[in-house]
């Protein structure tokens, strides 16, 4: 098992009052799994992602990656955010090379790795463009190329397609599966969009707020690539929708 989460919780003190953002999370994630953290705003998805990624570790329970307690971000893992995080004064090529720069790889090799990933995301003809010259979808593809170029063990994605229009979003959902098909990365992907989770995930971690908790972990019993209009797809989507409507706040074992 690659990621082991036991009774993980996070509290913040706000205006002198304790606030529980996350409570009692138990979850094991295997290498190569595509996991979606799904739930409405405020249910602790980003808190959980940031805790696993080491940006803001939990203050009760434990989170281990490869047997080691997470205390800080690791250079073995990369996070992609909704706002792309590209440096505006650097070209596409230079942005993708960014993560490789501290690695003491010779300049030519660095360039060739970066170009391979730019090819993979279909942006070779834009390699000398600046982020402002690209659409939102293209900028997010640059961010994906930059993340993959450093060959991370785990890719964290915090609502990466949240700022994109519906059509670009669907295209990037297709792309991320195609791009990662041969990469075999563990992906932890935050979304509040049920269909996005059903389209992408091997397992969906269904979360509910007040306090942020895992309500259920759902295995998606569909093979990739999934047809968003098929009866099976719609059945899984509807079952997950039902989970959010259930009043019980206890953990639910769920098999579709
Ligand atoms: P989600 O990603 O599901 O929208 P978050 O994990 O961002 O939810 O937030 C969960 C709850 O924790 C929210 O109510 C949010 O206001 C609170 N929270 C998150 N980060 C902090 C912080 N640094 N200080 C205080 N409260 C926080």
PDB file of C-alpha atoms and ligand atoms in Angstrom:
ATOM      1  CA  UNK A   1       0.000   0.000   0.000  1.00  0.00           C
ATOM      2  CA  UNK A   2       1.335   3.427  -0.929  1.00  0.00           C
ATOM      3  CA  UNK A   3      -0.791   5.795   1.161  1.00  0.00           C
ATOM      4  CA  UNK A   4      -2.173   4.808   4.543  1.00  0.00           C
ATOM      5  CA  UNK A   5      -4.566   7.188   6.306  1.00  0.00           C
ATOM      6  CA  UNK A   6      -5.679   6.299   9.846  1.00  0.00           C
ATOM      7  CA  UNK A   7      -8.197   8.266  11.905  1.00  0.00           C
ATOM      8  CA  UNK A   8      -6.891  11.448  10.303  1.00  0.00           C
ATOM      9  CA  UNK A   9      -8.350  14.723  11.499  1.00  0.00           C
ATOM     10  CA  UNK A  10      -7.686  18.426  11.220  1.00  0.00           C
ATOM     11  CA  UNK A  11      -8.873  21.232  13.468  1.00  0.00           C
ATOM     12  CA  UNK A  12      -8.282  24.945  13.034  1.00  0.00           C
ATOM     13  CA  UNK A  13      -8.597  27.651  15.644  1.00  0.00           C
ATOM     14  CA  UNK A  14     -10.600  30.580  14.287  1.00  0.00           C
ATOM     15  CA  UNK A  15     -11.434  33.633  16.429  1.00  0.00           C
ATOM     16  CA  UNK A  16     -10.488  31.582  19.477  1.00  0.00           C
ATOM     17  CA  UNK A  17     -12.947  28.805  18.519  1.00  0.00           C
ATOM     18  CA  UNK A  18     -11.942  25.312  17.497  1.00  0.00           C
ATOM     19  CA  UNK A  19     -13.273  24.261  14.092  1.00  0.00           C
ATOM     20  CA  UNK A  20     -13.097  20.656  12.827  1.00  0.00           C
ATOM     21  CA  UNK A  21     -12.394  20.652   9.080  1.00  0.00           C
ATOM     22  CA  UNK A  22     -11.752  16.915   8.901  1.00  0.00           C
ATOM     23  CA  UNK A  23     -12.640  14.038  11.227  1.00  0.00           C
ATOM     24  CA  UNK A  24     -11.840  10.320  11.467  1.00  0.00           C
ATOM     25  CA  UNK A  25     -10.662   9.659   7.905  1.00  0.00           C
ATOM     26  CA  UNK A  26      -9.537   6.079   7.211  1.00  0.00           C
ATOM     27  CA  UNK A  27      -8.348   5.263   3.718  1.00  0.00           C
ATOM     28  CA  UNK A  28      -5.714   3.132   2.009  1.00  0.00           C
ATOM     29  CA  UNK A  29      -4.549   3.932  -1.494  1.00  0.00           C
ATOM     30  CA  UNK A  30      -2.579   1.565  -3.723  1.00  0.00           C
ATOM     31  CA  UNK A  31       0.112   2.623  -6.165  1.00  0.00           C
ATOM     32  CA  UNK A  32      -1.346   3.537  -9.557  1.00  0.00           C
ATOM     33  CA  UNK A  33      -4.896   4.182  -8.330  1.00  0.00           C
ATOM     34  CA  UNK A  34      -6.921   7.144  -9.595  1.00  0.00           C
ATOM     35  CA  UNK A  35      -8.769   8.447  -6.534  1.00  0.00           C
ATOM     36  CA  UNK A  36     -11.322  11.272  -6.621  1.00  0.00           C
ATOM     37  CA  UNK A  37     -12.168  13.165  -3.438  1.00  0.00           C
ATOM     38  CA  UNK A  38     -15.770  14.218  -4.106  1.00  0.00           C
ATOM     39  CA  UNK A  39     -18.121  16.417  -2.135  1.00  0.00           C
ATOM     40  CA  UNK A  40     -19.713  19.877  -1.805  1.00  0.00           C
ATOM     41  CA  UNK A  41     -17.712  22.998  -0.883  1.00  0.00           C
ATOM     42  CA  UNK A  42     -16.368  22.976   2.645  1.00  0.00           C
ATOM     43  CA  UNK A  43     -16.382  19.191   3.196  1.00  0.00           C
ATOM     44  CA  UNK A  44     -12.606  19.075   3.649  1.00  0.00           C
ATOM     45  CA  UNK A  45     -11.452  17.813   0.220  1.00  0.00           C
ATOM     46  CA  UNK A  46      -8.607  20.319  -0.090  1.00  0.00           C
ATOM     47  CA  UNK A  47      -7.777  19.912   3.597  1.00  0.00           C
ATOM     48  CA  UNK A  48      -7.344  16.173   3.034  1.00  0.00           C
ATOM     49  CA  UNK A  49      -5.365  16.662  -0.188  1.00  0.00           C
ATOM     50  CA  UNK A  50      -3.098  19.256   1.465  1.00  0.00           C
ATOM     51  CA  UNK A  51      -2.546  16.929   4.405  1.00  0.00           C
ATOM     52  CA  UNK A  52      -1.566  13.964   2.185  1.00  0.00           C
ATOM     53  CA  UNK A  53       0.639  16.248   0.062  1.00  0.00           C
ATOM     54  CA  UNK A  54       2.327  17.529   3.236  1.00  0.00           C
ATOM     55  CA  UNK A  55       1.441  21.234   2.819  1.00  0.00           C
ATOM     56  CA  UNK A  56      -0.647  21.264   5.999  1.00  0.00           C
ATOM     57  CA  UNK A  57      -0.325  17.958   7.902  1.00  0.00           C
ATOM     58  CA  UNK A  58      -3.142  16.567  10.057  1.00  0.00           C
ATOM     59  CA  UNK A  59      -3.205  17.254  13.796  1.00  0.00           C
ATOM     60  CA  UNK A  60      -4.726  13.929  14.797  1.00  0.00           C
ATOM     61  CA  UNK A  61      -4.392  10.407  13.454  1.00  0.00           C
ATOM     62  CA  UNK A  62      -1.747   9.678  10.865  1.00  0.00           C
ATOM     63  CA  UNK A  63      -0.997   9.775   7.149  1.00  0.00           C
ATOM     64  CA  UNK A  64       1.856   7.672   5.811  1.00  0.00           C
ATOM     65  CA  UNK A  65       3.308   7.470   2.322  1.00  0.00           C
ATOM     66  CA  UNK A  66       5.429   4.374   1.669  1.00  0.00           C
ATOM     67  CA  UNK A  67       5.468   3.769   5.419  1.00  0.00           C
ATOM     68  CA  UNK A  68       6.728   7.272   6.335  1.00  0.00           C
ATOM     69  CA  UNK A  69       4.647   9.788   8.276  1.00  0.00           C
ATOM     70  CA  UNK A  70       3.876  12.841   6.101  1.00  0.00           C
ATOM     71  CA  UNK A  71       5.332  15.958   7.740  1.00  0.00           C
ATOM     72  CA  UNK A  72       6.204  18.178   4.776  1.00  0.00           C
ATOM     73  CA  UNK A  73       5.868  18.195   0.986  1.00  0.00           C
ATOM     74  CA  UNK A  74       8.068  15.694  -0.813  1.00  0.00           C
ATOM     75  CA  UNK A  75       9.938  16.419  -4.032  1.00  0.00           C
ATOM     76  CA  UNK A  76       8.700  12.981  -5.198  1.00  0.00           C
ATOM     77  CA  UNK A  77       5.153  14.341  -5.477  1.00  0.00           C
ATOM     78  CA  UNK A  78       3.630  17.200  -7.459  1.00  0.00           C
ATOM     79  CA  UNK A  79       0.429  19.244  -7.085  1.00  0.00           C
ATOM     80  CA  UNK A  80      -1.577  20.858  -9.884  1.00  0.00           C
ATOM     81  CA  UNK A  81      -3.947  23.676  -8.888  1.00  0.00           C
ATOM     82  CA  UNK A  82      -6.996  25.219 -10.498  1.00  0.00           C
ATOM     83  CA  UNK A  83      -5.092  28.408 -11.419  1.00  0.00           C
ATOM     84  CA  UNK A  84      -2.404  26.499 -13.394  1.00  0.00           C
ATOM     85  CA  UNK A  85       0.510  28.047 -11.457  1.00  0.00           C
ATOM     86  CA  UNK A  86       2.547  28.894 -14.572  1.00  0.00           C
ATOM     87  CA  UNK A  87       5.205  31.602 -14.490  1.00  0.00           C
ATOM     88  CA  UNK A  88       3.962  34.317 -16.887  1.00  0.00           C
ATOM     89  CA  UNK A  89       7.467  35.489 -17.869  1.00  0.00           C
ATOM     90  CA  UNK A  90       8.538  32.020 -18.996  1.00  0.00           C
ATOM     91  CA  UNK A  91       7.649  30.284 -22.261  1.00  0.00           C
ATOM     92  CA  UNK A  92       5.815  26.943 -22.334  1.00  0.00           C
ATOM     93  CA  UNK A  93       9.134  25.109 -22.757  1.00  0.00           C
ATOM     94  CA  UNK A  94      10.771  27.029 -19.962  1.00  0.00           C
ATOM     95  CA  UNK A  95       7.759  26.453 -17.655  1.00  0.00           C
ATOM     96  CA  UNK A  96       7.897  22.698 -18.276  1.00  0.00           C
ATOM     97  CA  UNK A  97      11.658  22.710 -17.638  1.00  0.00           C
ATOM     98  CA  UNK A  98      11.149  24.473 -14.311  1.00  0.00           C
ATOM     99  CA  UNK A  99      10.780  21.396 -12.111  1.00  0.00           C
ATOM    100  CA  UNK A 100      13.782  19.735 -13.776  1.00  0.00           C
ATOM    101  CA  UNK A 101      16.129  22.624 -13.055  1.00  0.00           C
ATOM    102  CA  UNK A 102      17.037  21.673  -9.467  1.00  0.00           C
ATOM    103  CA  UNK A 103      17.719  18.076 -10.569  1.00  0.00           C
ATOM    104  CA  UNK A 104      21.211  18.623 -11.984  1.00  0.00           C
ATOM    105  CA  UNK A 105      20.201  17.142 -15.352  1.00  0.00           C
ATOM    106  CA  UNK A 106      22.346  18.422 -18.272  1.00  0.00           C
ATOM    107  CA  UNK A 107      20.649  21.261 -20.176  1.00  0.00           C
ATOM    108  CA  UNK A 108      20.128  19.304 -23.426  1.00  0.00           C
ATOM    109  CA  UNK A 109      18.609  16.339 -21.628  1.00  0.00           C
ATOM    110  CA  UNK A 110      16.350  18.664 -19.645  1.00  0.00           C
ATOM    111  CA  UNK A 111      15.145  20.237 -22.881  1.00  0.00           C
ATOM    112  CA  UNK A 112      14.502  16.872 -24.478  1.00  0.00           C
ATOM    113  CA  UNK A 113      12.485  15.583 -21.471  1.00  0.00           C
ATOM    114  CA  UNK A 114      10.440  18.818 -21.440  1.00  0.00           C
ATOM    115  CA  UNK A 115       9.779  18.589 -25.185  1.00  0.00           C
ATOM    116  CA  UNK A 116       8.614  14.979 -24.860  1.00  0.00           C
ATOM    117  CA  UNK A 117       5.985  15.982 -22.330  1.00  0.00           C
ATOM    118  CA  UNK A 118       4.946  19.048 -24.348  1.00  0.00           C
ATOM    119  CA  UNK A 119       4.427  16.639 -27.276  1.00  0.00           C
ATOM    120  CA  UNK A 120       2.440  14.314 -25.028  1.00  0.00           C
ATOM    121  CA  UNK A 121      -0.011  17.109 -24.171  1.00  0.00           C
ATOM    122  CA  UNK A 122      -0.174  18.191 -27.844  1.00  0.00           C
ATOM    123  CA  UNK A 123       1.387  21.648 -27.527  1.00  0.00           C
ATOM    124  CA  UNK A 124       4.639  21.383 -29.514  1.00  0.00           C
ATOM    125  CA  UNK A 125       3.708  24.222 -31.832  1.00  0.00           C
ATOM    126  CA  UNK A 126       3.214  26.476 -28.794  1.00  0.00           C
ATOM    127  CA  UNK A 127       6.447  25.620 -26.989  1.00  0.00           C
ATOM    128  CA  UNK A 128       7.821  29.144 -27.454  1.00  0.00           C
ATOM    129  CA  UNK A 129       4.535  30.874 -26.518  1.00  0.00           C
ATOM    130  CA  UNK A 130       3.915  32.572 -23.188  1.00  0.00           C
ATOM    131  CA  UNK A 131       1.049  31.491 -20.880  1.00  0.00           C
ATOM    132  CA  UNK A 132      -0.987  34.645 -21.672  1.00  0.00           C
ATOM    133  CA  UNK A 133      -1.067  33.598 -25.355  1.00  0.00           C
ATOM    134  CA  UNK A 134      -2.774  30.281 -24.475  1.00  0.00           C
ATOM    135  CA  UNK A 135      -6.363  29.385 -23.534  1.00  0.00           C
ATOM    136  CA  UNK A 136      -7.139  28.145 -20.003  1.00  0.00           C
ATOM    137  CA  UNK A 137      -7.302  24.532 -21.206  1.00  0.00           C
ATOM    138  CA  UNK A 138      -3.914  24.837 -22.927  1.00  0.00           C
ATOM    139  CA  UNK A 139      -2.369  26.416 -19.825  1.00  0.00           C
ATOM    140  CA  UNK A 140      -3.628  23.529 -17.705  1.00  0.00           C
ATOM    141  CA  UNK A 141      -2.070  21.097 -20.201  1.00  0.00           C
ATOM    142  CA  UNK A 142       1.245  22.905 -19.758  1.00  0.00           C
ATOM    143  CA  UNK A 143       0.852  22.491 -15.986  1.00  0.00           C
ATOM    144  CA  UNK A 144       0.190  18.753 -16.496  1.00  0.00           C
ATOM    145  CA  UNK A 145       3.275  18.433 -18.728  1.00  0.00           C
ATOM    146  CA  UNK A 146       5.365  20.266 -16.133  1.00  0.00           C
ATOM    147  CA  UNK A 147       4.092  17.992 -13.368  1.00  0.00           C
ATOM    148  CA  UNK A 148       4.717  14.757 -15.294  1.00  0.00           C
ATOM    149  CA  UNK A 149       8.166  15.850 -16.514  1.00  0.00           C
ATOM    150  CA  UNK A 150       9.640  15.359 -13.032  1.00  0.00           C
ATOM    151  CA  UNK A 151       8.261  11.796 -12.980  1.00  0.00           C
ATOM    152  CA  UNK A 152       6.441  12.117  -9.628  1.00  0.00           C
ATOM    153  CA  UNK A 153       5.220   9.125  -7.618  1.00  0.00           C
ATOM    154  CA  UNK A 154       1.946  10.836  -6.800  1.00  0.00           C
ATOM    155  CA  UNK A 155       0.115  13.560  -8.687  1.00  0.00           C
ATOM    156  CA  UNK A 156      -2.189  15.718  -6.572  1.00  0.00           C
ATOM    157  CA  UNK A 157      -4.824  17.656  -8.522  1.00  0.00           C
ATOM    158  CA  UNK A 158      -6.972  20.210  -6.684  1.00  0.00           C
ATOM    159  CA  UNK A 159     -10.016  20.983  -8.874  1.00  0.00           C
ATOM    160  CA  UNK A 160      -7.638  21.300 -11.834  1.00  0.00           C
ATOM    161  CA  UNK A 161     -10.420  21.792 -14.390  1.00  0.00           C
ATOM    162  CA  UNK A 162     -12.658  23.919 -12.158  1.00  0.00           C
ATOM    163  CA  UNK A 163     -11.971  27.180 -14.002  1.00  0.00           C
ATOM    164  CA  UNK A 164     -12.624  25.747 -17.467  1.00  0.00           C
ATOM    165  CA  UNK A 165     -15.807  25.759 -19.556  1.00  0.00           C
ATOM    166  CA  UNK A 166     -17.757  22.477 -19.757  1.00  0.00           C
ATOM    167  CA  UNK A 167     -16.518  21.464 -23.217  1.00  0.00           C
ATOM    168  CA  UNK A 168     -12.825  22.135 -22.519  1.00  0.00           C
ATOM    169  CA  UNK A 169     -13.262  20.375 -19.217  1.00  0.00           C
ATOM    170  CA  UNK A 170     -14.546  17.197 -20.868  1.00  0.00           C
ATOM    171  CA  UNK A 171     -11.683  17.324 -23.381  1.00  0.00           C
ATOM    172  CA  UNK A 172      -9.138  17.595 -20.560  1.00  0.00           C
ATOM    173  CA  UNK A 173     -10.816  14.733 -18.685  1.00  0.00           C
ATOM    174  CA  UNK A 174     -10.264  12.588 -21.798  1.00  0.00           C
ATOM    175  CA  UNK A 175      -6.712  13.912 -22.094  1.00  0.00           C
ATOM    176  CA  UNK A 176      -5.667  13.223 -18.515  1.00  0.00           C
ATOM    177  CA  UNK A 177      -6.700   9.568 -18.875  1.00  0.00           C
ATOM    178  CA  UNK A 178      -4.895   9.260 -22.216  1.00  0.00           C
ATOM    179  CA  UNK A 179      -1.797  11.063 -20.927  1.00  0.00           C
ATOM    180  CA  UNK A 180      -1.615   8.998 -17.746  1.00  0.00           C
ATOM    181  CA  UNK A 181      -2.437   5.675 -19.444  1.00  0.00           C
ATOM    182  CA  UNK A 182       1.209   4.755 -19.828  1.00  0.00           C
ATOM    183  CA  UNK A 183       2.505   6.734 -16.866  1.00  0.00           C
ATOM    184  CA  UNK A 184       0.844   4.618 -14.139  1.00  0.00           C
ATOM    185  CA  UNK A 185       0.829   7.416 -11.589  1.00  0.00           C
ATOM    186  CA  UNK A 186      -1.134   7.472  -8.372  1.00  0.00           C
ATOM    187  CA  UNK A 187      -3.541  10.393  -8.786  1.00  0.00           C
ATOM    188  CA  UNK A 188      -5.494  12.118  -6.010  1.00  0.00           C
ATOM    189  CA  UNK A 189      -7.997  14.397  -7.710  1.00  0.00           C
ATOM    190  CA  UNK A 190     -10.345  16.820  -5.919  1.00  0.00           C
ATOM    191  CA  UNK A 191     -13.677  17.653  -7.511  1.00  0.00           C
ATOM    192  CA  UNK A 192     -17.234  18.645  -6.579  1.00  0.00           C
ATOM    193  CA  UNK A 193     -18.550  17.331  -9.900  1.00  0.00           C
ATOM    194  CA  UNK A 194     -20.110  13.832  -9.628  1.00  0.00           C
ATOM    195  CA  UNK A 195     -19.859  13.128 -13.373  1.00  0.00           C
ATOM    196  CA  UNK A 196     -16.199  14.134 -13.452  1.00  0.00           C
ATOM    197  CA  UNK A 197     -15.495  11.707 -10.595  1.00  0.00           C
ATOM    198  CA  UNK A 198     -17.445   8.857 -12.223  1.00  0.00           C
ATOM    199  CA  UNK A 199     -15.654   9.468 -15.534  1.00  0.00           C
ATOM    200  CA  UNK A 200     -12.157   9.482 -14.050  1.00  0.00           C
ATOM    201  CA  UNK A 201     -11.859   7.543 -10.820  1.00  0.00           C
ATOM    202  CA  UNK A 202     -11.047   3.952  -9.928  1.00  0.00           C
ATOM    203  CA  UNK A 203     -12.461   4.788  -6.500  1.00  0.00           C
ATOM    204  CA  UNK A 204     -14.493   7.776  -5.337  1.00  0.00           C
ATOM    205  CA  UNK A 205     -14.127   9.039  -1.778  1.00  0.00           C
ATOM    206  CA  UNK A 206     -17.522  10.585  -1.046  1.00  0.00           C
ATOM    207  CA  UNK A 207     -17.192  13.362   1.565  1.00  0.00           C
ATOM    208  CA  UNK A 208     -19.750  15.380   3.540  1.00  0.00           C
ATOM    209  CA  UNK A 209     -19.333  18.607   5.579  1.00  0.00           C
ATOM    210  CA  UNK A 210     -19.825  19.742   9.209  1.00  0.00           C
ATOM    211  CA  UNK A 211     -17.481  18.233  10.106  1.00  0.00           C
ATOM    212  CA  UNK A 212     -15.655  17.069   6.951  1.00  0.00           C
ATOM    213  CA  UNK A 213     -15.918  13.267   6.878  1.00  0.00           C
ATOM    214  CA  UNK A 214     -15.709  10.366   4.484  1.00  0.00           C
ATOM    215  CA  UNK A 215     -19.261   9.129   3.983  1.00  0.00           C
ATOM    216  CA  UNK A 216     -18.406   6.265   1.675  1.00  0.00           C
ATOM    217  CA  UNK A 217     -15.742   4.935  -0.661  1.00  0.00           C
ATOM    218  CA  UNK A 218     -17.206   3.760  -3.948  1.00  0.00           C
ATOM    219  CA  UNK A 219     -15.459   1.416  -6.390  1.00  0.00           C
ATOM    220  CA  UNK A 220     -16.407   2.483  -9.893  1.00  0.00           C
ATOM    221  CA  UNK A 221     -17.208  -0.784 -11.664  1.00  0.00           C
ATOM    222  CA  UNK A 222     -16.620   0.557 -15.194  1.00  0.00           C
ATOM    223  CA  UNK A 223     -13.632   0.146 -17.512  1.00  0.00           C
ATOM    224  CA  UNK A 224     -11.949   3.115 -19.191  1.00  0.00           C
ATOM    225  CA  UNK A 225     -12.887   4.833 -21.457  1.00  0.00           C
ATOM    226  CA  UNK A 226     -16.297   5.466 -20.050  1.00  0.00           C
ATOM    227  CA  UNK A 227     -19.296   6.522 -22.058  1.00  0.00           C
ATOM    228  CA  UNK A 228     -20.929   9.429 -20.225  1.00  0.00           C
ATOM    229  CA  UNK A 229     -24.293   8.563 -21.786  1.00  0.00           C
ATOM    230  CA  UNK A 230     -24.327   4.808 -21.106  1.00  0.00           C
ATOM    231  CA  UNK A 231     -26.885   3.273 -18.731  1.00  0.00           C
ATOM    232  CA  UNK A 232     -24.070   1.922 -16.502  1.00  0.00           C
ATOM    233  CA  UNK A 233     -22.438   5.327 -16.198  1.00  0.00           C
ATOM    234  CA  UNK A 234     -25.736   7.017 -15.334  1.00  0.00           C
ATOM    235  CA  UNK A 235     -26.511   4.306 -12.771  1.00  0.00           C
ATOM    236  CA  UNK A 236     -23.239   4.923 -10.906  1.00  0.00           C
ATOM    237  CA  UNK A 237     -23.795   8.700 -11.092  1.00  0.00           C
ATOM    238  CA  UNK A 238     -27.314   8.367  -9.664  1.00  0.00           C
ATOM    239  CA  UNK A 239     -26.187   6.019  -6.868  1.00  0.00           C
ATOM    240  CA  UNK A 240     -23.575   8.545  -5.776  1.00  0.00           C
ATOM    241  CA  UNK A 241     -26.110  11.351  -5.947  1.00  0.00           C
ATOM    242  CA  UNK A 242     -28.337   9.270  -3.653  1.00  0.00           C
ATOM    243  CA  UNK A 243     -25.460   8.933  -1.170  1.00  0.00           C
ATOM    244  CA  UNK A 244     -25.324  12.724  -0.784  1.00  0.00           C
ATOM    245  CA  UNK A 245     -29.060  12.793  -0.083  1.00  0.00           C
ATOM    246  CA  UNK A 246     -28.963  10.167   2.672  1.00  0.00           C
ATOM    247  CA  UNK A 247     -29.545  11.745   6.050  1.00  0.00           C
ATOM    248  CA  UNK A 248     -27.426   9.280   8.062  1.00  0.00           C
ATOM    249  CA  UNK A 249     -24.001  10.663   8.986  1.00  0.00           C
ATOM    250  CA  UNK A 250     -22.385   7.262   9.594  1.00  0.00           C
ATOM    251  CA  UNK A 251     -19.950   5.635   7.173  1.00  0.00           C
ATOM    252  CA  UNK A 252     -21.768   3.604   4.528  1.00  0.00           C
ATOM    253  CA  UNK A 253     -20.382   0.472   2.911  1.00  0.00           C
ATOM    254  CA  UNK A 254     -21.469   0.772  -0.681  1.00  0.00           C
ATOM    255  CA  UNK A 255     -21.336  -1.678  -3.553  1.00  0.00           C
ATOM    256  CA  UNK A 256     -22.690  -0.808  -6.940  1.00  0.00           C
TER     257      UNK A 256
HETATM  258  P1  LIG B   1     -13.361  21.862   0.282  1.00  0.00           P
HETATM  259  O1  LIG B   1     -12.057  21.672  -0.416  1.00  0.00           O
HETATM  260  O2  LIG B   1     -14.162  20.595   0.387  1.00  0.00           O
HETATM  261  O3  LIG B   1     -14.196  22.972  -0.301  1.00  0.00           O
HETATM  262  P2  LIG B   1     -11.741  22.782   2.476  1.00  0.00           P
HETATM  263  O4  LIG B   1     -10.890  21.622   2.775  1.00  0.00           O
HETATM  264  O5  LIG B   1     -11.139  23.893   1.658  1.00  0.00           O
HETATM  265  O6  LIG B   1     -13.096  22.271   1.789  1.00  0.00           O
HETATM  266  O7  LIG B   1     -12.279  23.427   3.817  1.00  0.00           O
HETATM  267  C1  LIG B   1     -12.962  22.690   4.803  1.00  0.00           C
HETATM  268  C2  LIG B   1     -13.334  23.621   5.917  1.00  0.00           C
HETATM  269  O8  LIG B   1     -12.150  23.998   6.629  1.00  0.00           O
HETATM  270  C3  LIG B   1     -13.979  24.902   5.420  1.00  0.00           C
HETATM  271  O9  LIG B   1     -15.047  25.236   6.275  1.00  0.00           O
HETATM  272  C4  LIG B   1     -12.868  25.922   5.501  1.00  0.00           C
HETATM  273  O10 LIG B   1     -13.374  27.215   5.778  1.00  0.00           O
HETATM  274  C5  LIG B   1     -12.028  25.407   6.670  1.00  0.00           C
HETATM  275  N1  LIG B   1     -10.607  25.745   6.512  1.00  0.00           N
HETATM  276  C6  LIG B   1      -9.802  25.319   5.524  1.00  0.00           C
HETATM  277  N2  LIG B   1      -8.558  25.828   5.677  1.00  0.00           N
HETATM  278  C7  LIG B   1      -8.583  26.599   6.802  1.00  0.00           C
HETATM  279  C8  LIG B   1      -7.621  27.380   7.522  1.00  0.00           C
HETATM  280  N3  LIG B   1      -6.361  27.471   7.077  1.00  0.00           N
HETATM  281  N4  LIG B   1      -8.023  28.031   8.633  1.00  0.00           N
HETATM  282  C9  LIG B   1      -9.301  27.915   9.066  1.00  0.00           C
HETATM  283  N5  LIG B   1     -10.262  27.170   8.468  1.00  0.00           N
HETATM  284  C10 LIG B   1      -9.910  26.527   7.343  1.00  0.00           C
END
